[in-house]
Amino acid sequence: MLCRWRQFRGLRWTCLLVAWGWLAVSTAGAQDSGPSIPGAHPPVTSTFQLTGVGSCAAAGCHGGDGSKKKADGTFDFSNSAYSVWIQRDPHARAYEVLLTERSRNMVRQLGKGWHAAHEESRCLVCHSSLEPATAAADHTVPKWLAQTEVLHDGVSCEACHGSAEKWLAPHTEHTWRDRKSPADRAALGFVDLRVDLVQRAQTCVKCHVGGPGRDVNHDLIAAGHPRLNFELSAYHANMPAHWSQEADRRTFPAAEDSRGSILEAKLWMVGQLTTADAALNLLTVRAEATHAADAPAGGSTAAWPEFAEYGCFACHHDLQSPSWRQQRPVKGRKPGSYPWGSWNFPLLKVLEPADSPLTQALEKLERTMGRPAPVVSDVLPQARWARELIATELAKHTTPESLTADRIRQLLQRVTHDGQELSSRDWDSAAQVYLGTVALYQGRLQAEGQLARLKVPAAADQEFFTALETLREKLKFPQPPEAPAQFASPRNFDAQRIDVIHAQLKKLEELVGKDSR
C-alpha cells in the first residue's frame, strides 16, 4: 500500500508501508553470526532481563509533555520520548494486534503447532520485546515472563535500546553520556542508536526483514500476514520521532556546507545495504535449515526454496495469452525463471559499479536462486561471500563522514537513469526506484543546505514533485471498493503503466541534470 509521507507545498511525499505487518521492530539482544563490520559500535549480546516501560513513564523521566528545555534553551526531546511513543507510535500497539480477529484467523489457517497469537513466540519476537533466545522450544513464552505485563507493552523502549536490567539506573546519572564509552554502555546491554546508523538500521531489519528466530515465510503470508516491504529512509520518516530531528541532522553534517546534512541520503544508502545483508542472512538460515532437514536425524520441515524471497506478482497475476509479459520479456531474465530478491536487491546495482565484486556476486546468486530447484551447497557460499562484501561497504558508513553532496547528486542521477530499465522488471523494482528518488532528492537539498526549498519549492522542484506524484499514482494498489484492502495488489501494473513510469523517470533525469549545472 502507498501511504503519505512528508508534506511540501503542492505535494505529499509517499512511502511504502505494509498495513499491520509494519508494527514489528527488532529485539536488540539477538545477533546473527555474520561478518563483523569494522568500525561499528560494539555489538550488544545481552542476556539481561526486561524491566518494562513503567519506569520510563514518569514526568521527570521520559513521560513529560514536551515543554522541558535544556540549559541552552532547546527543547529536551528525551523528556517526552515515552509520551510520543505511547500516544503516536504504532509500535506501542504491536501486542494489541495479536488479539485481533485477523490474528486469530491466521492461527486457525496455520493449524496444528501454532498457539494463540498473543501466546505464540514466533509472533511475540516481533510484536513485543521478547528475544528469540528466551522463547521455549514449543514456541511458547516462559512462565516467569508470561506472568508479567512486560510483553503487553508491545515493541517498547527495550526492544530497540536493549534489556534495561543493568543500564536502567546508570542511564539516569549525569555521567552516562559524557563518561560512559560505547563499549561501557554496550556491556550493560544498552544499544545506542544516535551516531551509528548501521546499528540503527540493523535494529530495524531484524524484524522488518527477518533473521534467526524471526521468519515471515510464505506460509505466514498465505495465512494473512503482510509481506515485509522495508525501506529504511521511508520508515524513518513516517515514525513519530521521540528524539531531536535537528540534532540528528547536525550529527551528520555535510562537508561542503555547515548548514547541510547528509542524514537523509545516508539513511537511504545504509538502509539498502543493511536490508540486503539481512535478507542474505535469512537466506543462509533457511538454506542451513534445509540441510538439517536432509540429515537423517533432522526434524526440520523447512521449505526450499522459500517463496517469500521471490517477487509475489511473478506468479500472482492473470494468465491471459497473449499478454504484455510475453511481448516484453525482462532483460536478463529467462521466461519462467523465478525473480528472486526483487524487493531487497535491485538498487544495489545503482550503489555499485556493474563490474564491482558485490554486483557480480549478487548477479551470480540471483541466477542460482532463479533456478526451479536451487542447490543449497551452491547457495550457501555465494550468500556468505555477498555478505562479506556488504560488510565492507557498511564499514564506510559507521561514522558520520561518508558522503558528499556531489556523491548524492551522482546517485540521484543514476537512480533516475538506471531506474528506467529497472522499473520494467517488476513492481518491486519500480517502487524501490521511486522511494530512492524521493530520498535522494530530499537528501541532495538537505546536503546542499537548501532547507528552504523543502518548504518553499523552486520552479524546478514543482516540476519534480509533479513527476513524482505521477509515479506514485501509477504504483498505487487498487483500493476499495475496487478491491478489498487485504487483497490489494498491483494487478494493473502493465505495459502502459510502465511506459508512463519510464517517461516520468526520463523527465526526472533531465531535471536533475539541469539543476546540477
JSON list of C-alpha atoms in Angstrom, two decimals, residues 368-476:
[
{"chain": "A", "resi": 368, "resn": "THR", "atom": "CA", "xyz": [21.40, -19.58, -8.79]},
{"chain": "A", "resi": 369, "resn": "MET", "atom": "CA", "xyz": [18.22, -18.75, -6.89]},
{"chain": "A", "resi": 370, "resn": "GLY", "atom": "CA", "xyz": [16.30, -18.28, -10.14]},
{"chain": "A", "resi": 371, "resn": "ARG", "atom": "CA", "xyz": [16.51, -21.98, -10.91]},
{"chain": "A", "resi": 372, "resn": "PRO", "atom": "CA", "xyz": [13.48, -24.16, -10.11]},
{"chain": "A", "resi": 373, "resn": "ALA", "atom": "CA", "xyz": [15.49, -26.10, -7.50]},
{"chain": "A", "resi": 374, "resn": "PRO", "atom": "CA", "xyz": [18.49, -24.08, -6.25]},
{"chain": "A", "resi": 375, "resn": "VAL", "atom": "CA", "xyz": [21.27, -26.30, -4.92]},
{"chain": "A", "resi": 376, "resn": "VAL", "atom": "CA", "xyz": [21.85, -25.46, -1.26]},
{"chain": "A", "resi": 377, "resn": "SER", "atom": "CA", "xyz": [25.57, -26.24, -1.45]},
{"chain": "A", "resi": 378, "resn": "ASP", "atom": "CA", "xyz": [25.86, -23.61, -4.20]},
{"chain": "A", "resi": 379, "resn": "VAL", "atom": "CA", "xyz": [23.71, -21.03, -2.44]},
{"chain": "A", "resi": 380, "resn": "LEU", "atom": "CA", "xyz": [25.44, -21.01, 0.95]},
{"chain": "A", "resi": 381, "resn": "PRO", "atom": "CA", "xyz": [28.96, -19.95, -0.13]},
{"chain": "A", "resi": 382, "resn": "GLN", "atom": "CA", "xyz": [27.56, -17.41, -2.58]},
{"chain": "A", "resi": 383, "resn": "ALA", "atom": "CA", "xyz": [25.33, -15.81, 0.07]},
{"chain": "A", "resi": 384, "resn": "ARG", "atom": "CA", "xyz": [28.13, -15.75, 2.64]},
{"chain": "A", "resi": 385, "resn": "TRP", "atom": "CA", "xyz": [30.55, -14.13, 0.19]},
{"chain": "A", "resi": 386, "resn": "ALA", "atom": "CA", "xyz": [27.99, -11.45, -0.72]},
{"chain": "A", "resi": 387, "resn": "ARG", "atom": "CA", "xyz": [27.55, -10.69, 2.99]},
{"chain": "A", "resi": 388, "resn": "GLU", "atom": "CA", "xyz": [31.31, -10.26, 3.39]},
{"chain": "A", "resi": 389, "resn": "LEU", "atom": "CA", "xyz": [31.30, -7.73, 0.56]},
{"chain": "A", "resi": 390, "resn": "ILE", "atom": "CA", "xyz": [28.33, -5.85, 2.03]},
{"chain": "A", "resi": 391, "resn": "ALA", "atom": "CA", "xyz": [30.08, -5.71, 5.42]},
{"chain": "A", "resi": 392, "resn": "THR", "atom": "CA", "xyz": [33.00, -3.96, 3.69]},
{"chain": "A", "resi": 393, "resn": "GLU", "atom": "CA", "xyz": [30.62, -1.36, 2.25]},
{"chain": "A", "resi": 394, "resn": "LEU", "atom": "CA", "xyz": [28.77, -0.87, 5.53]},
{"chain": "A", "resi": 395, "resn": "ALA", "atom": "CA", "xyz": [32.07, -0.21, 7.30]},
{"chain": "A", "resi": 396, "resn": "LYS", "atom": "CA", "xyz": [32.29, 3.05, 5.32]},
{"chain": "A", "resi": 397, "resn": "HIS", "atom": "CA", "xyz": [29.06, 4.27, 6.93]},
{"chain": "A", "resi": 398, "resn": "THR", "atom": "CA", "xyz": [29.77, 3.63, 10.62]},
{"chain": "A", "resi": 399, "resn": "THR", "atom": "CA", "xyz": [30.95, 7.24, 11.03]},
{"chain": "A", "resi": 400, "resn": "PRO", "atom": "CA", "xyz": [29.10, 10.46, 10.15]},
{"chain": "A", "resi": 401, "resn": "GLU", "atom": "CA", "xyz": [31.56, 11.42, 7.39]},
{"chain": "A", "resi": 402, "resn": "SER", "atom": "CA", "xyz": [30.87, 9.12, 4.45]},
{"chain": "A", "resi": 403, "resn": "LEU", "atom": "CA", "xyz": [29.01, 11.11, 1.79]},
{"chain": "A", "resi": 404, "resn": "THR", "atom": "CA", "xyz": [29.34, 14.36, -0.10]},
{"chain": "A", "resi": 405, "resn": "ALA", "atom": "CA", "xyz": [26.69, 16.47, -1.79]},
{"chain": "A", "resi": 406, "resn": "ASP", "atom": "CA", "xyz": [28.32, 15.67, -5.15]},
{"chain": "A", "resi": 407, "resn": "ARG", "atom": "CA", "xyz": [28.10, 11.92, -4.50]},
{"chain": "A", "resi": 408, "resn": "ILE", "atom": "CA", "xyz": [24.41, 12.30, -3.60]},
{"chain": "A", "resi": 409, "resn": "ARG", "atom": "CA", "xyz": [23.78, 14.16, -6.88]},
{"chain": "A", "resi": 410, "resn": "GLN", "atom": "CA", "xyz": [25.51, 11.37, -8.79]},
{"chain": "A", "resi": 411, "resn": "LEU", "atom": "CA", "xyz": [23.40, 8.73, -7.06]},
{"chain": "A", "resi": 412, "resn": "LEU", "atom": "CA", "xyz": [20.20, 10.62, -7.84]},
{"chain": "A", "resi": 413, "resn": "GLN", "atom": "CA", "xyz": [21.23, 10.87, -11.48]},
{"chain": "A", "resi": 414, "resn": "ARG", "atom": "CA", "xyz": [21.92, 7.13, -11.60]},
{"chain": "A", "resi": 415, "resn": "VAL", "atom": "CA", "xyz": [18.67, 6.15, -9.89]},
{"chain": "A", "resi": 416, "resn": "THR", "atom": "CA", "xyz": [16.58, 8.16, -12.34]},
{"chain": "A", "resi": 417, "resn": "HIS", "atom": "CA", "xyz": [18.61, 6.85, -15.30]},
{"chain": "A", "resi": 418, "resn": "ASP", "atom": "CA", "xyz": [19.06, 3.19, -14.37]},
{"chain": "A", "resi": 419, "resn": "GLY", "atom": "CA", "xyz": [15.58, 3.14, -12.88]},
{"chain": "A", "resi": 420, "resn": "GLN", "atom": "CA", "xyz": [14.08, 3.39, -16.35]},
{"chain": "A", "resi": 421, "resn": "GLU", "atom": "CA", "xyz": [15.25, -0.13, -17.11]},
{"chain": "A", "resi": 422, "resn": "LEU", "atom": "CA", "xyz": [14.78, -1.45, -13.57]},
{"chain": "A", "resi": 423, "resn": "SER", "atom": "CA", "xyz": [11.14, -0.39, -13.50]},
{"chain": "A", "resi": 424, "resn": "SER", "atom": "CA", "xyz": [10.44, -2.70, -16.44]},
{"chain": "A", "resi": 425, "resn": "ARG", "atom": "CA", "xyz": [11.34, -5.72, -14.34]},
{"chain": "A", "resi": 426, "resn": "ASP", "atom": "CA", "xyz": [8.50, -5.70, -11.83]},
{"chain": "A", "resi": 427, "resn": "TRP", "atom": "CA", "xyz": [6.50, -3.58, -9.42]},
{"chain": "A", "resi": 428, "resn": "ASP", "atom": "CA", "xyz": [9.02, -4.15, -6.61]},
{"chain": "A", "resi": 429, "resn": "SER", "atom": "CA", "xyz": [11.89, -2.63, -8.59]},
{"chain": "A", "resi": 430, "resn": "ALA", "atom": "CA", "xyz": [9.76, 0.29, -9.77]},
{"chain": "A", "resi": 431, "resn": "ALA", "atom": "CA", "xyz": [8.63, 1.03, -6.22]},
{"chain": "A", "resi": 432, "resn": "GLN", "atom": "CA", "xyz": [12.23, 0.96, -4.95]},
{"chain": "A", "resi": 433, "resn": "VAL", "atom": "CA", "xyz": [13.26, 3.34, -7.73]},
{"chain": "A", "resi": 434, "resn": "TYR", "atom": "CA", "xyz": [10.51, 5.73, -6.68]},
{"chain": "A", "resi": 435, "resn": "LEU", "atom": "CA", "xyz": [11.44, 5.58, -2.99]},
{"chain": "A", "resi": 436, "resn": "GLY", "atom": "CA", "xyz": [15.14, 6.02, -3.81]},
{"chain": "A", "resi": 437, "resn": "THR", "atom": "CA", "xyz": [14.40, 9.05, -5.97]},
{"chain": "A", "resi": 438, "resn": "VAL", "atom": "CA", "xyz": [12.37, 10.67, -3.18]},
{"chain": "A", "resi": 439, "resn": "ALA", "atom": "CA", "xyz": [15.04, 10.01, -0.54]},
{"chain": "A", "resi": 440, "resn": "LEU", "atom": "CA", "xyz": [17.96, 11.18, -2.66]},
{"chain": "A", "resi": 441, "resn": "TYR", "atom": "CA", "xyz": [16.21, 14.31, -3.94]},
{"chain": "A", "resi": 442, "resn": "GLN", "atom": "CA", "xyz": [15.43, 15.39, -0.42]},
{"chain": "A", "resi": 443, "resn": "GLY", "atom": "CA", "xyz": [18.88, 14.22, 0.66]},
{"chain": "A", "resi": 444, "resn": "ARG", "atom": "CA", "xyz": [20.50, 16.34, -2.01]},
{"chain": "A", "resi": 445, "resn": "LEU", "atom": "CA", "xyz": [18.68, 19.51, -0.94]},
{"chain": "A", "resi": 446, "resn": "GLN", "atom": "CA", "xyz": [19.47, 18.73, 2.69]},
{"chain": "A", "resi": 447, "resn": "ALA", "atom": "CA", "xyz": [23.18, 18.19, 1.95]},
{"chain": "A", "resi": 448, "resn": "GLU", "atom": "CA", "xyz": [23.42, 21.44, -0.02]},
{"chain": "A", "resi": 449, "resn": "GLY", "atom": "CA", "xyz": [21.92, 23.39, 2.87]},
{"chain": "A", "resi": 450, "resn": "GLN", "atom": "CA", "xyz": [18.91, 24.33, 0.79]},
{"chain": "A", "resi": 451, "resn": "LEU", "atom": "CA", "xyz": [16.42, 23.51, 3.51]},
{"chain": "A", "resi": 452, "resn": "ALA", "atom": "CA", "xyz": [14.25, 26.46, 2.49]},
{"chain": "A", "resi": 453, "resn": "ARG", "atom": "CA", "xyz": [13.42, 24.64, -0.76]},
{"chain": "A", "resi": 454, "resn": "LEU", "atom": "CA", "xyz": [11.80, 21.90, 1.27]},
{"chain": "A", "resi": 455, "resn": "LYS", "atom": "CA", "xyz": [9.25, 24.46, 2.47]},
{"chain": "A", "resi": 456, "resn": "VAL", "atom": "CA", "xyz": [9.16, 26.89, -0.48]},
{"chain": "A", "resi": 457, "resn": "PRO", "atom": "CA", "xyz": [9.96, 24.85, -3.61]},
{"chain": "A", "resi": 458, "resn": "ALA", "atom": "CA", "xyz": [11.69, 26.45, -6.58]},
{"chain": "A", "resi": 459, "resn": "ALA", "atom": "CA", "xyz": [10.17, 26.13, -10.06]},
{"chain": "A", "resi": 460, "resn": "ALA", "atom": "CA", "xyz": [12.32, 23.09, -10.81]},
{"chain": "A", "resi": 461, "resn": "ASP", "atom": "CA", "xyz": [11.08, 21.48, -7.59]},
{"chain": "A", "resi": 462, "resn": "GLN", "atom": "CA", "xyz": [7.47, 21.90, -8.68]},
{"chain": "A", "resi": 463, "resn": "GLU", "atom": "CA", "xyz": [8.18, 20.01, -11.91]},
{"chain": "A", "resi": 464, "resn": "PHE", "atom": "CA", "xyz": [9.99, 17.33, -9.93]},
{"chain": "A", "resi": 465, "resn": "PHE", "atom": "CA", "xyz": [7.10, 16.98, -7.48]},
{"chain": "A", "resi": 466, "resn": "THR", "atom": "CA", "xyz": [4.58, 16.68, -10.31]},
{"chain": "A", "resi": 467, "resn": "ALA", "atom": "CA", "xyz": [6.59, 13.85, -11.91]},
{"chain": "A", "resi": 468, "resn": "LEU", "atom": "CA", "xyz": [6.90, 12.08, -8.55]},
{"chain": "A", "resi": 469, "resn": "GLU", "atom": "CA", "xyz": [3.17, 12.39, -7.96]},
{"chain": "A", "resi": 470, "resn": "THR", "atom": "CA", "xyz": [2.51, 10.75, -11.34]},
{"chain": "A", "resi": 471, "resn": "LEU", "atom": "CA", "xyz": [4.89, 7.91, -10.42]},
{"chain": "A", "resi": 472, "resn": "ARG", "atom": "CA", "xyz": [3.14, 7.44, -7.10]},
{"chain": "A", "resi": 473, "resn": "GLU", "atom": "CA", "xyz": [-0.25, 7.22, -8.77]},
{"chain": "A", "resi": 474, "resn": "LYS", "atom": "CA", "xyz": [0.97, 4.56, -11.20]},
{"chain": "A", "resi": 475, "resn": "LEU", "atom": "CA", "xyz": [2.37, 2.45, -8.35]},
{"chain": "A", "resi": 476, "resn": "LYS", "atom": "CA", "xyz": [-0.68, 2.61, -6.09]}
]
